[in-house]
Coordinates of C-alpha atoms in Angstrom, one line a residue:
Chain Q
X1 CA 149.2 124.7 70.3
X2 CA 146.9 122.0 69.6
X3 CA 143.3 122.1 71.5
X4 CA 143.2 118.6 72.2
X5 CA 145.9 116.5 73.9
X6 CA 145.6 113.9 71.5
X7 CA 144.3 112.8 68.5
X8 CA 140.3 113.0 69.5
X9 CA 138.7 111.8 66.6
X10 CA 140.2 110.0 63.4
X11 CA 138.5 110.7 60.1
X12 CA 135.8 108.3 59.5
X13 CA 134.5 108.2 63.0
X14 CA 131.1 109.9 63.0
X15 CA 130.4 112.3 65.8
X16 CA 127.9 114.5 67.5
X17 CA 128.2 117.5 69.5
X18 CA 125.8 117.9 72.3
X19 CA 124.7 120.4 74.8
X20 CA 124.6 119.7 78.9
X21 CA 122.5 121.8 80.7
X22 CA 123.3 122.9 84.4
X23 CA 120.5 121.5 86.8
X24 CA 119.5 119.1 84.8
X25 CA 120.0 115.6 84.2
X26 CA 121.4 115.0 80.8
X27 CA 121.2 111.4 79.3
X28 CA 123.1 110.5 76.6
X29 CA 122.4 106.9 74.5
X30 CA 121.9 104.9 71.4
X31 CA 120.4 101.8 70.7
X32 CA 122.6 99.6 67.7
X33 CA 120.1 97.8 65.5
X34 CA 120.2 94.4 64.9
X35 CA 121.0 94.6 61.4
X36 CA 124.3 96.3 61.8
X37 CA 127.4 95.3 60.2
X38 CA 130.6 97.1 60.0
X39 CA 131.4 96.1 55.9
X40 CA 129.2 95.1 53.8
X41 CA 129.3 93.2 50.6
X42 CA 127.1 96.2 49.0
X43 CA 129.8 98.4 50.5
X44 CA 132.8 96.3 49.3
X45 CA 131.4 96.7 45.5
X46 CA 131.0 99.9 45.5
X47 CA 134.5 100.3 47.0
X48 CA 136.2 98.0 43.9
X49 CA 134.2 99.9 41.3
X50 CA 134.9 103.0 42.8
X51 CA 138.9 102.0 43.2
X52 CA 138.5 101.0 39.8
X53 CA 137.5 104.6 38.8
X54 CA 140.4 106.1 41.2
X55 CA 143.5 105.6 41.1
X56 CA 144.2 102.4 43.0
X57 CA 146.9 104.2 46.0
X58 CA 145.3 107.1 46.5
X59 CA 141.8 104.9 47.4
X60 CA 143.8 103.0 49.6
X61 CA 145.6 105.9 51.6
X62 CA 142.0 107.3 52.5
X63 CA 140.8 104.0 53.5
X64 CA 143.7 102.5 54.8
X65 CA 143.6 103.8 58.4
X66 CA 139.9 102.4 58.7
X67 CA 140.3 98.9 56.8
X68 CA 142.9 98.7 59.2
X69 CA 141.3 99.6 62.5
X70 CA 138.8 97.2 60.7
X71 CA 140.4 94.2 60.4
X72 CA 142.6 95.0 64.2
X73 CA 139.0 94.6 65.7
X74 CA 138.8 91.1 63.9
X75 CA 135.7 92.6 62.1
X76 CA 134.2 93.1 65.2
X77 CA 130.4 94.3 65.2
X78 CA 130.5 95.7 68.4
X79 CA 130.9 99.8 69.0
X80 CA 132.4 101.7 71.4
X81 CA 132.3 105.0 72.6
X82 CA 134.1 108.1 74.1
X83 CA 133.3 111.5 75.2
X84 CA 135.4 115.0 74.5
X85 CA 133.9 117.6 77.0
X86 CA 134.3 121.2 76.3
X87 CA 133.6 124.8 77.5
X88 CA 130.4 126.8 75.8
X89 CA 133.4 128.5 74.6
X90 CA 134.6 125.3 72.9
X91 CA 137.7 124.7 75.4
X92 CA 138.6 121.6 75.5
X93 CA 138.5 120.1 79.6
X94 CA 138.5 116.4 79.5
X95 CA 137.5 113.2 78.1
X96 CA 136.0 109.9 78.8
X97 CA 136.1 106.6 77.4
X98 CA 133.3 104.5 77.9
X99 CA 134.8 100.9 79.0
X100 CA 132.1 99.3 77.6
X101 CA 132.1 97.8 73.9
X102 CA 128.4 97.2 72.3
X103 CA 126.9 94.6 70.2
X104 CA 123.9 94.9 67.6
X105 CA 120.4 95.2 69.8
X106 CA 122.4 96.3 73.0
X107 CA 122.2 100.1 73.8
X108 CA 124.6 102.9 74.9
X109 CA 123.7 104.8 77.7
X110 CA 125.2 107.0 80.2
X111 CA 124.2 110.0 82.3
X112 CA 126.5 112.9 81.7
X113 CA 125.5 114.9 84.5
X114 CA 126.8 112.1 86.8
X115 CA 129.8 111.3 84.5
X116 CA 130.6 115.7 84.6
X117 CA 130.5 115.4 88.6
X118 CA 132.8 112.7 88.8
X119 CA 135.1 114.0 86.6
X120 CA 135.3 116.9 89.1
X121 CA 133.4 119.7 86.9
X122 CA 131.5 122.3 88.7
X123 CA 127.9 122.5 88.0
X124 CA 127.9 124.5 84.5
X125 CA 126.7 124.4 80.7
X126 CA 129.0 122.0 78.2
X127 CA 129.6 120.6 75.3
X128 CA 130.2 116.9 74.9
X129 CA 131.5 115.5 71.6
X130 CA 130.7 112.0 71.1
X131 CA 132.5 109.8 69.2
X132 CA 131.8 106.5 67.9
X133 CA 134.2 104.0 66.8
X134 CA 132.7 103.6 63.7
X135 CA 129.4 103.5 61.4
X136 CA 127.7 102.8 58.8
X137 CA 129.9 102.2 55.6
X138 CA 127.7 105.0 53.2
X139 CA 129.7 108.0 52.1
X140 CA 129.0 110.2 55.7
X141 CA 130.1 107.0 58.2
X142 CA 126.6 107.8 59.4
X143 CA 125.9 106.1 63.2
X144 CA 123.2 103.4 62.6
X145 CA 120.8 104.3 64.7
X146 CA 120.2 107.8 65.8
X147 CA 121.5 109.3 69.4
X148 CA 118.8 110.1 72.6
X149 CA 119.6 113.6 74.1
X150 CA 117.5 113.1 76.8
X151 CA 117.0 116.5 79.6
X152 CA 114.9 115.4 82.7
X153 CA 113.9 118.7 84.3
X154 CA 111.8 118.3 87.8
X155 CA 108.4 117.1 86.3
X156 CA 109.2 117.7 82.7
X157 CA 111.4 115.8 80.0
X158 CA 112.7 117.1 76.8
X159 CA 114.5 115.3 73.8
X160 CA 115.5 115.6 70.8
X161 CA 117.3 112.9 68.7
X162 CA 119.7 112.8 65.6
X163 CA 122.4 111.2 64.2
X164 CA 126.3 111.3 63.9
X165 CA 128.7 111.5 61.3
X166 CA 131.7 111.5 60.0
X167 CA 131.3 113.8 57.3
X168 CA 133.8 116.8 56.7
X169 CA 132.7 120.1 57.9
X170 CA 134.1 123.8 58.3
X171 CA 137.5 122.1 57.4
X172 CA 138.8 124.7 54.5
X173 CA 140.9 121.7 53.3
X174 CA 138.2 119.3 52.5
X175 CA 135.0 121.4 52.7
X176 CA 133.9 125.2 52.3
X177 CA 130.5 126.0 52.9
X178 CA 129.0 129.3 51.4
X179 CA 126.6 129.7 54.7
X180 CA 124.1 128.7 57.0
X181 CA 120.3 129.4 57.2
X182 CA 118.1 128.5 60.1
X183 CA 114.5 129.3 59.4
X184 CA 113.0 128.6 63.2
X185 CA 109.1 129.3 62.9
X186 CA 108.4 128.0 65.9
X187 CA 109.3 131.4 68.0
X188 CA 107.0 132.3 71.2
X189 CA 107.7 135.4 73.7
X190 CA 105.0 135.6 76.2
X191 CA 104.4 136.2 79.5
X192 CA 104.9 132.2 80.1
X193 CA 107.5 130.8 77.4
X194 CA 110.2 132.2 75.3
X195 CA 112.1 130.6 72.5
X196 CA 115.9 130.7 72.1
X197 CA 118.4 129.0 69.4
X198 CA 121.2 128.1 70.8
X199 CA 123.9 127.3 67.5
X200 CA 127.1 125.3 67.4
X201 CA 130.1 126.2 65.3
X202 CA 131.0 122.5 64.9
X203 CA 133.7 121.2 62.6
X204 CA 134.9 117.9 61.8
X205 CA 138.9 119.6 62.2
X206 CA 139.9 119.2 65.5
X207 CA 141.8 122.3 65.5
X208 CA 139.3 124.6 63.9
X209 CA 139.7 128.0 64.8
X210 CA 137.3 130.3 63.0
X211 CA 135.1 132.4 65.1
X212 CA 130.9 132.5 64.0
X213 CA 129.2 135.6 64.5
X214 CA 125.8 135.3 63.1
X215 CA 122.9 137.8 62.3
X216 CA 119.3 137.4 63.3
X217 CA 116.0 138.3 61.4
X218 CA 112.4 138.3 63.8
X219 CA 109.5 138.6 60.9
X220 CA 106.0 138.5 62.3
X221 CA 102.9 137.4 59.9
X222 CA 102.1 140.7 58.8
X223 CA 106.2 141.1 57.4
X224 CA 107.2 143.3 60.0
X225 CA 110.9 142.5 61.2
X226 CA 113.5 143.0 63.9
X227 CA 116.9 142.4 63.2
X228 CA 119.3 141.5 65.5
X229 CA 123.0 140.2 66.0
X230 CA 123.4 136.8 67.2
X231 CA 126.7 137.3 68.9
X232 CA 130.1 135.2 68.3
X233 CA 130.4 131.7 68.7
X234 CA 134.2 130.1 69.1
X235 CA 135.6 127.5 67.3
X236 CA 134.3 124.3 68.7
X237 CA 131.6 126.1 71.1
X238 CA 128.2 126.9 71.3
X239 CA 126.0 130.2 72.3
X240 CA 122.5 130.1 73.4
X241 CA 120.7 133.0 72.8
X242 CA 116.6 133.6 73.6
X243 CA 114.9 136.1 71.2
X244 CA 114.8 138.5 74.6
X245 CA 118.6 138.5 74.7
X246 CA 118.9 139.0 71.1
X247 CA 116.2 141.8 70.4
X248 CA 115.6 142.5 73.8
X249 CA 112.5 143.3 75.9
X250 CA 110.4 145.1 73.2
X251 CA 110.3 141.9 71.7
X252 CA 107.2 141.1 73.9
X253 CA 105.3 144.0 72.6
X254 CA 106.1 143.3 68.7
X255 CA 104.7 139.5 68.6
X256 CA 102.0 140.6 70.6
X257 CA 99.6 141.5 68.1
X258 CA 99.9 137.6 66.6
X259 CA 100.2 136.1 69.5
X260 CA 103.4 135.6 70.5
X261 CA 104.6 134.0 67.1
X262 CA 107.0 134.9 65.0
X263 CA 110.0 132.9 63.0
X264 CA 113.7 133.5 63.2
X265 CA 115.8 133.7 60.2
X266 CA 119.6 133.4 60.8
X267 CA 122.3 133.6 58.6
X268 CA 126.1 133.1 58.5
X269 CA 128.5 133.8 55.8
X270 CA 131.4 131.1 55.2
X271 CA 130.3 128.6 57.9
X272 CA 127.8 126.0 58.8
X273 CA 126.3 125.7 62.0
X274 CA 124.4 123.2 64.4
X275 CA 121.3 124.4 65.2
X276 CA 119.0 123.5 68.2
X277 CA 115.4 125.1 68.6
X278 CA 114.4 125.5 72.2
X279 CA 111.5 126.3 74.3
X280 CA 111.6 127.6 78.0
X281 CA 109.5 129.2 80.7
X282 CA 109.9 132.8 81.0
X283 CA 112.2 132.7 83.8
X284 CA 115.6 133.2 82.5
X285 CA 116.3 129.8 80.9
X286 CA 115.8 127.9 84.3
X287 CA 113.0 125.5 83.0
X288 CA 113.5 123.5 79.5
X289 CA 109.8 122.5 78.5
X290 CA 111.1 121.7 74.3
X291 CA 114.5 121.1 72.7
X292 CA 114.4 120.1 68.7
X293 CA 117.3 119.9 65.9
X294 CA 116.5 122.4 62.8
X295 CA 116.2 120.7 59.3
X296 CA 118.4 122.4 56.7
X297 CA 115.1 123.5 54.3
X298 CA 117.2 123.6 51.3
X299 CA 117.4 120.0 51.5
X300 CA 113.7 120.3 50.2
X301 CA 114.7 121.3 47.1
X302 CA 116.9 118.7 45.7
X303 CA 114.0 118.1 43.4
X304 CA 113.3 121.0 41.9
X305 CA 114.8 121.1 38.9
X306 CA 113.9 124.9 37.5
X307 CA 113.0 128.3 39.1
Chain S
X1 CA 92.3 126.2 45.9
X2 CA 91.6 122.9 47.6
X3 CA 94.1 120.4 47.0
X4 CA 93.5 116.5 47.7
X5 CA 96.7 114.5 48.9
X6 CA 97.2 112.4 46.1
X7 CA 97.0 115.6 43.6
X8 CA 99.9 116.9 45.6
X9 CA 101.6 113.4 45.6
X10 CA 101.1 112.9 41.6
X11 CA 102.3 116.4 41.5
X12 CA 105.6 115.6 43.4
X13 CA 105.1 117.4 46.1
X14 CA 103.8 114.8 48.6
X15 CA 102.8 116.4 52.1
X16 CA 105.2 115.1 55.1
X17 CA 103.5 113.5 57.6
X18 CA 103.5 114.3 61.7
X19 CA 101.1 113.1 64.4
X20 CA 97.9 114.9 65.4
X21 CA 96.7 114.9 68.8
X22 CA 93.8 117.4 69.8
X23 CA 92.3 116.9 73.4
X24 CA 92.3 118.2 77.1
X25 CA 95.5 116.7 77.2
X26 CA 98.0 118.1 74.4
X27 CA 97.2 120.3 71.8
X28 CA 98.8 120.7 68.7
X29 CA 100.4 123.7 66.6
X30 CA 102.1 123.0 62.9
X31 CA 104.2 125.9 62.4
X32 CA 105.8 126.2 59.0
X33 CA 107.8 129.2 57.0
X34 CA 107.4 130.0 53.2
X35 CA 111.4 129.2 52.7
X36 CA 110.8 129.3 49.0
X37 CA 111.2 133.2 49.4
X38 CA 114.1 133.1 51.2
X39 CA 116.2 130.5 48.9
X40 CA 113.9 131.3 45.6
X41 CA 114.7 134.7 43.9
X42 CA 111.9 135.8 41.7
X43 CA 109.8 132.9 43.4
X44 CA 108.4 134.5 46.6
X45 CA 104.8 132.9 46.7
X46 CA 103.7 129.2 47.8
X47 CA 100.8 127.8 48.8
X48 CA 100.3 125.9 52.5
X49 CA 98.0 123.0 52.3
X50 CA 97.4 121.2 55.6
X51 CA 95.4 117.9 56.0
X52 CA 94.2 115.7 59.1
X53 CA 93.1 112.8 59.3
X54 CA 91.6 110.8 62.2
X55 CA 93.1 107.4 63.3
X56 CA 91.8 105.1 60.6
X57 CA 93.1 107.3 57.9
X58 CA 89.6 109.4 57.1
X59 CA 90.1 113.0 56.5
X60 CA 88.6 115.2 59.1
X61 CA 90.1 118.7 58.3
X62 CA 91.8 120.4 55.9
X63 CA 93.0 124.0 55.6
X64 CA 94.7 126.5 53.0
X65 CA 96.8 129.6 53.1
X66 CA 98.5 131.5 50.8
X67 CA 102.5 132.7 51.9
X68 CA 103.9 135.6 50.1
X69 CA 107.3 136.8 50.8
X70 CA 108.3 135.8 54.4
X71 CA 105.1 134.2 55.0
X72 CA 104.6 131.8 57.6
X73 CA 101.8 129.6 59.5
X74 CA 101.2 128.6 63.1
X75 CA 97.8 126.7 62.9
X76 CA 96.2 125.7 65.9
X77 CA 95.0 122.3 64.7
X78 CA 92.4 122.1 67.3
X79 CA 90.5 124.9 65.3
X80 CA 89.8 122.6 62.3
X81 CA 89.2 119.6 65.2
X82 CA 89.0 120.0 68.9
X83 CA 89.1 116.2 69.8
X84 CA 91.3 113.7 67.6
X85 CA 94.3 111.5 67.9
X86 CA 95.6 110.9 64.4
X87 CA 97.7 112.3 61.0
X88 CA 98.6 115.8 60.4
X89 CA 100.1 116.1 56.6
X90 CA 101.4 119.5 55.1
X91 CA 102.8 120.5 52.1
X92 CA 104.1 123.7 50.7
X93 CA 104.4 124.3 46.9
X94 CA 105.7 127.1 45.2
X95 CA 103.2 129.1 42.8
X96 CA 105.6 129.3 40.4
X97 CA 107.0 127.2 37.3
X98 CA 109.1 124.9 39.9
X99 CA 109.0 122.3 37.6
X100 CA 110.2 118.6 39.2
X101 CA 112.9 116.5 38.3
X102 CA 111.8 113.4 36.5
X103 CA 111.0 110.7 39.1
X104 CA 112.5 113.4 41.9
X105 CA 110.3 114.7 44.8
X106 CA 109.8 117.8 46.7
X107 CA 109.3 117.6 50.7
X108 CA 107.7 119.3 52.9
X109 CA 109.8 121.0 55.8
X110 CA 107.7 121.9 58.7
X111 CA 107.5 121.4 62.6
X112 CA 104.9 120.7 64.9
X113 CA 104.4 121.9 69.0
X114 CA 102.3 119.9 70.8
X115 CA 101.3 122.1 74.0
X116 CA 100.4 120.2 77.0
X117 CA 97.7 122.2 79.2
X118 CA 100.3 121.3 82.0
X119 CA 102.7 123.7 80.2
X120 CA 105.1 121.4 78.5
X121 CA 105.8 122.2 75.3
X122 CA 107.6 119.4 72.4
X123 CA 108.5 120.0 69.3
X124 CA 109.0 117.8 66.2
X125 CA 110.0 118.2 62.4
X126 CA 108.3 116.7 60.1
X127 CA 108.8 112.7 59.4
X128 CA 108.2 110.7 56.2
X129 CA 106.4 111.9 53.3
X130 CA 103.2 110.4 52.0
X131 CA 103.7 107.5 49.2
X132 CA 101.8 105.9 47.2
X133 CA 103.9 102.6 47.3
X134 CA 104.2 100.0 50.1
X135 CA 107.7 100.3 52.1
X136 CA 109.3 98.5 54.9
X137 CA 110.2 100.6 58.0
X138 CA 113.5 102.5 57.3
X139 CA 116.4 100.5 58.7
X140 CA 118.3 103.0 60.5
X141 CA 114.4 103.8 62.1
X142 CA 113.9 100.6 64.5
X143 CA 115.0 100.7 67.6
X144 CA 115.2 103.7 70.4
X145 CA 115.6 104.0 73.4
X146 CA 113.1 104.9 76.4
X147 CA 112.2 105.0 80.0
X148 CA 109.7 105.0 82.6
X149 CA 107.6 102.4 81.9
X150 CA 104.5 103.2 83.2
X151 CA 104.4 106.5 81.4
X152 CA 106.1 105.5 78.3
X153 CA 104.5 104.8 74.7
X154 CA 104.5 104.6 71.2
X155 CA 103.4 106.4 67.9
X156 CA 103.0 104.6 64.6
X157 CA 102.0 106.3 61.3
X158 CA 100.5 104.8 57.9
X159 CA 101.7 107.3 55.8
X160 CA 101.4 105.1 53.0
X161 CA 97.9 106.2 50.7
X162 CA 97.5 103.3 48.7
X163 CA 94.8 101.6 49.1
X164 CA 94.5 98.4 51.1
X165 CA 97.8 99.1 52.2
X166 CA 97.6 99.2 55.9
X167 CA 100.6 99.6 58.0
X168 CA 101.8 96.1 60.1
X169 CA 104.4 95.4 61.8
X170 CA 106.4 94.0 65.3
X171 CA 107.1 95.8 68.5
X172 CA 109.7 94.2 70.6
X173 CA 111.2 95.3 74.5
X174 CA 114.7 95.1 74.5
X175 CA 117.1 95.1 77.4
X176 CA 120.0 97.4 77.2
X177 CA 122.1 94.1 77.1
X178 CA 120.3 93.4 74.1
X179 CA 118.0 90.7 75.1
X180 CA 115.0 90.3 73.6
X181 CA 112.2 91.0 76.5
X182 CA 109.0 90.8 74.7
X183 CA 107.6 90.7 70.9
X184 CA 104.0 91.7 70.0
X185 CA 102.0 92.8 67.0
X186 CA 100.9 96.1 66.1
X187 CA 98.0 96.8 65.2
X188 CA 96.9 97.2 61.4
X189 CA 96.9 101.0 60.6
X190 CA 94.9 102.0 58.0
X191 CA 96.0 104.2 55.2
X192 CA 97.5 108.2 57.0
X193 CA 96.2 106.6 60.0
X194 CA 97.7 106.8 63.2
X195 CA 98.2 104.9 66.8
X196 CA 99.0 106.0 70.1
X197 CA 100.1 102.5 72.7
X198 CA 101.1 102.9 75.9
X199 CA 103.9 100.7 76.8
X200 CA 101.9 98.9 79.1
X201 CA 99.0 98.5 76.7
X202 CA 101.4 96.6 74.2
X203 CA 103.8 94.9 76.7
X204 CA 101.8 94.3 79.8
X205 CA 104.2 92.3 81.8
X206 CA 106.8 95.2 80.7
X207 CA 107.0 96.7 84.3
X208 CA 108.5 93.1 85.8
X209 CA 110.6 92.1 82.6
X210 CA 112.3 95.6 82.8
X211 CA 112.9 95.4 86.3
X212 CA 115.0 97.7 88.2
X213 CA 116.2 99.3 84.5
X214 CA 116.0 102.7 84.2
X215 CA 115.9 102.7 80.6
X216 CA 114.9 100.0 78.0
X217 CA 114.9 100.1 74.5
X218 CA 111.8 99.5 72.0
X219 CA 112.1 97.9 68.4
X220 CA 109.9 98.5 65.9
X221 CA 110.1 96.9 62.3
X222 CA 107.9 96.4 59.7
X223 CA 105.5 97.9 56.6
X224 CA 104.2 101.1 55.9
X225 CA 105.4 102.5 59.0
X226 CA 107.0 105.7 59.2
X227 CA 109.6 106.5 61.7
X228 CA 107.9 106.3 65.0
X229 CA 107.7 108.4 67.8
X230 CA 108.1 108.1 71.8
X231 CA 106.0 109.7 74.3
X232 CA 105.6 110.3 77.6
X233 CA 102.3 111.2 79.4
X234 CA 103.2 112.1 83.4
X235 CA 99.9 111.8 86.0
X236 CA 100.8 115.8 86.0
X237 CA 99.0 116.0 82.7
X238 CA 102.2 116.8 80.4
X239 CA 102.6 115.3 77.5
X240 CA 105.9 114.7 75.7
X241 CA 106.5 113.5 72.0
X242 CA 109.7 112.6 70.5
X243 CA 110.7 111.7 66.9
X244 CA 113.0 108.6 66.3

């Protein structure tokens, strides 16, 4: 049985899967730079020269479906938006399409916590899945501007911002990943904040159905190191773990001699995940003070050419 | 060994840059990991070179630490200097024969905290690296969105180290319609130096020409600016800094 009721997402729509946050206000937006253009001549080039190289059918099968939606919309610059909302345990509940279309300069912006109350959810954690109705022509359909997660606590605010795309992920078919690696060396446990990673097992196939069950590695400065197990994340969902839940309370004790740092080093065999760095009081994940996307570090390497 | 910048840029390994801010407001942490070890086998050791610089681009600090296997920093940067609003720039290169691609570079991947002595904490990875050439502000880079007005600012780096080469460029205050509010100037940054504008200090009509809007949009184009950043600084004393 398929997860979502209908199609959610076509190919070259890029995406980005967000966490909401019970108590807190969760603001979602984007602001479209002025520059943007659905097709350019650059991309139209690249597309003949690359047809050239292909053969000329099977270019058009993968592009058909978008030149099409393309030239429906009368080459229309403006984007639109909708929303897939699902469990922490990537169920799928509901969806929302944004009425609104949106013009280069003009920005996307809508308060999710609002929008999950009146779509009758009870006060809980989510996932949203946004999806745009198209981007940037360059091989990942990349969004042209990058997305606002915005969490307004009582007197704090916390944000983190990053892109979407379209680009094929955990889908056997199209892409196989040999693993994931999240270096987070931003850990603190101390009497007043402790860190937790909370990882999405994302996929651009909308019935994805493999099960993430990462392991954990605490190393303090002098190499000393805790390991841990992460616990499963389903298909489509999302765990949040702080280093107390995954090591447990002795975790305190062990940074202590360095302050209350450490870095995290997680693995997972097979899949890749999202990754989101957080930072909270010490009172049981009630107060958000820091939210950041991890960078992948082996992108750092792309120029190294022997070692 | 001490290392300048440009050694580490002519070496390909050109230190990423973040914003530095040291006072009784914020202070700031970068926090890095030797990844080389984990990804590199037979290559476990790098070195961490860490450089500040003060708003018009002079260097005020500079630290170095060796990271063996699993070896990782969290420098408070307010032990190298306690009051400063300005550049951080790291880079981490291995010790080993990691030999470069022709015309190929190797970033930096690092984060910074910036602790508010309210007790908020942000975090950012790093942003551009340091160059040697004149760019124009990255495309996809110019326009975020923001809110309260009164609270609300901008961050704008020069990470660009050649000299004479100082970052310009336009802000403008954009309705969520898209209308164009308000256009100003920036202010020339010198080479790796660094601004911090209050909304109000660049647009100060921006409280009435926003209106009843929650949330407005800021546009930032330009040369020799990297990505910027927003923040927020609450009469509470927290401080909160975003990347684009």
């Amino acid at each position: 049985m398929s997860r979502f009721p209908t199609t959610p997402w076509k190919p070259y729509e890029p995406r980005f899967i967000l966490p909401t946050f019970a108590g807190l206000e969760c603001r979602l937006g984007l602001s479209i730079p002025i520059w943007y253009r659905p097709l350019t001549l650059r991309y139209m080039r690249g597309l003949v020269a690359g047809s050239l190289k292909k053969k000329f059918f099977e270019s058009l099968k993968d592009l058909g479906p978008e030149l099409t939606s393309l030239v429906a919309s009368g080459f229309s610059r403006k984007l639109r938006f909708r929303l897939h909302i699902l469990s922490r345990g990537g169920e799928y509940l509901t969806s929302y399409e944004v009425p609104s279309a949106y013009a280069p300069r003009a920005s996307f912006e809508i308060d999710l916590s609002r929008l999950l109350a009146d779509l009758k959810l009870p006060d809980d954690d989510y996932l949203v899945v946004a999806v745009m109705s198209r981007g940037r022509m360059d091989s990942n359909r990349s969004s042209p501007a990058s997305f606002s997660m915005t969490y307004v606590d009582q007197d704090n605010v916390a944000i983190y911002r990053t892109g979407a795309f379209a680009r094929p992920l955990n889908e056997g078919r199209l892409k196989s990943h040999i693993g994931f690696t999240g270096i987070n060396p931003k850990v603190i446990a101390t009497k007043d904040v402790v860190s937790s990673l909370m990882l999405i097992n994302h996929s651009s196939d909308p019935e994805y159905a493999f099960a993430a069950s990462p392991k954990t590695v605490l190393i303090r400065e002098d190499g000393e190191r805790l390991e841990g197990d992460f616990g499963g994340i389903s298909p489509l969902g999302a765990r949040e773990m702080s280093i107390a839940d995954i090591f447990g309370n002795k975790v305190f004790d062990f940074l202590k001699p360095f302050g209350g740092r450490g870095t995290t080093v997680t693995t997972c065999l097979g899949v890749t995940l999202a990754s989101l760095h957080l930072q909270r009081s010490n009172d049981n994940r009630r107060t958000l003070l820091g939210i950041e996307h991890s960078r992948p570090a082996h992108m750092n390497f792309a120029g190294i050419l022997q070692h | 060994m001490k290392l300048e910048v440009a050694e580490a840029v002519a070496r390909g390994y050109p230190p990423s840059v973040l914003y530095l801010r040291n006072d009784d407001v914020v202070e700031t942490e970068v926090c890095a990991f030797n990844y080389f070890s984990t990804f590199f086998n037979g290559s476990p050791e790098a070195q961490m070179h860490v450089w500040l610089f003060d708003r018009d681009g002079t260097q005020v600090g500079y630290f170095d630490k060796e990271l063996g296997l699993d070896g990782q920093l969290q420098l408070k940067t307010s032990q190298l200097c306690s009051s400063i609003s300005g550049t951080v720039a790291v880079t981490l290169m291995p010790k080993g024969e990691a030999k470069v691609r022709p015309g190929k570079r190797v970033t930096t991947g690092y984060y910074a905290q910036y602790y508010s002595q309210q007790g908020a904490i942000s975090l950012s990875h790093e942003r551009e690296p340091v160059t040697l050439t004149e760019f124009p502000t990255p495309a996809w880079a110019q326009t975020y969105l923001s809110k309260f007005v009164e609270q609300s600012g901008i961050i704008v780096i020069n990470p660009c180290m050649a000299p004479g080469c100082d970052a310009m460029g336009t802000a403008r205050l954009i309705a969520l319609d898209g209308a164009v509010l308000a256009e100003q100037k920036l202010p020339q940054i010198r080479p790796m130096g660094a601004r911090r504008i209050d909304t109000l200090e660049l647009f100060p009509d921006a409280r009435q020409l926003v209106g009843s809007a929650v949330t407005f949009a800021l546009e930032i184009s330009g040369a020799n600016l990297a990505s910027p950043f927003s923040f927020y600084q609450f009469a509470n004393g927290k401080f909160s800094l975003h990347h684009f």
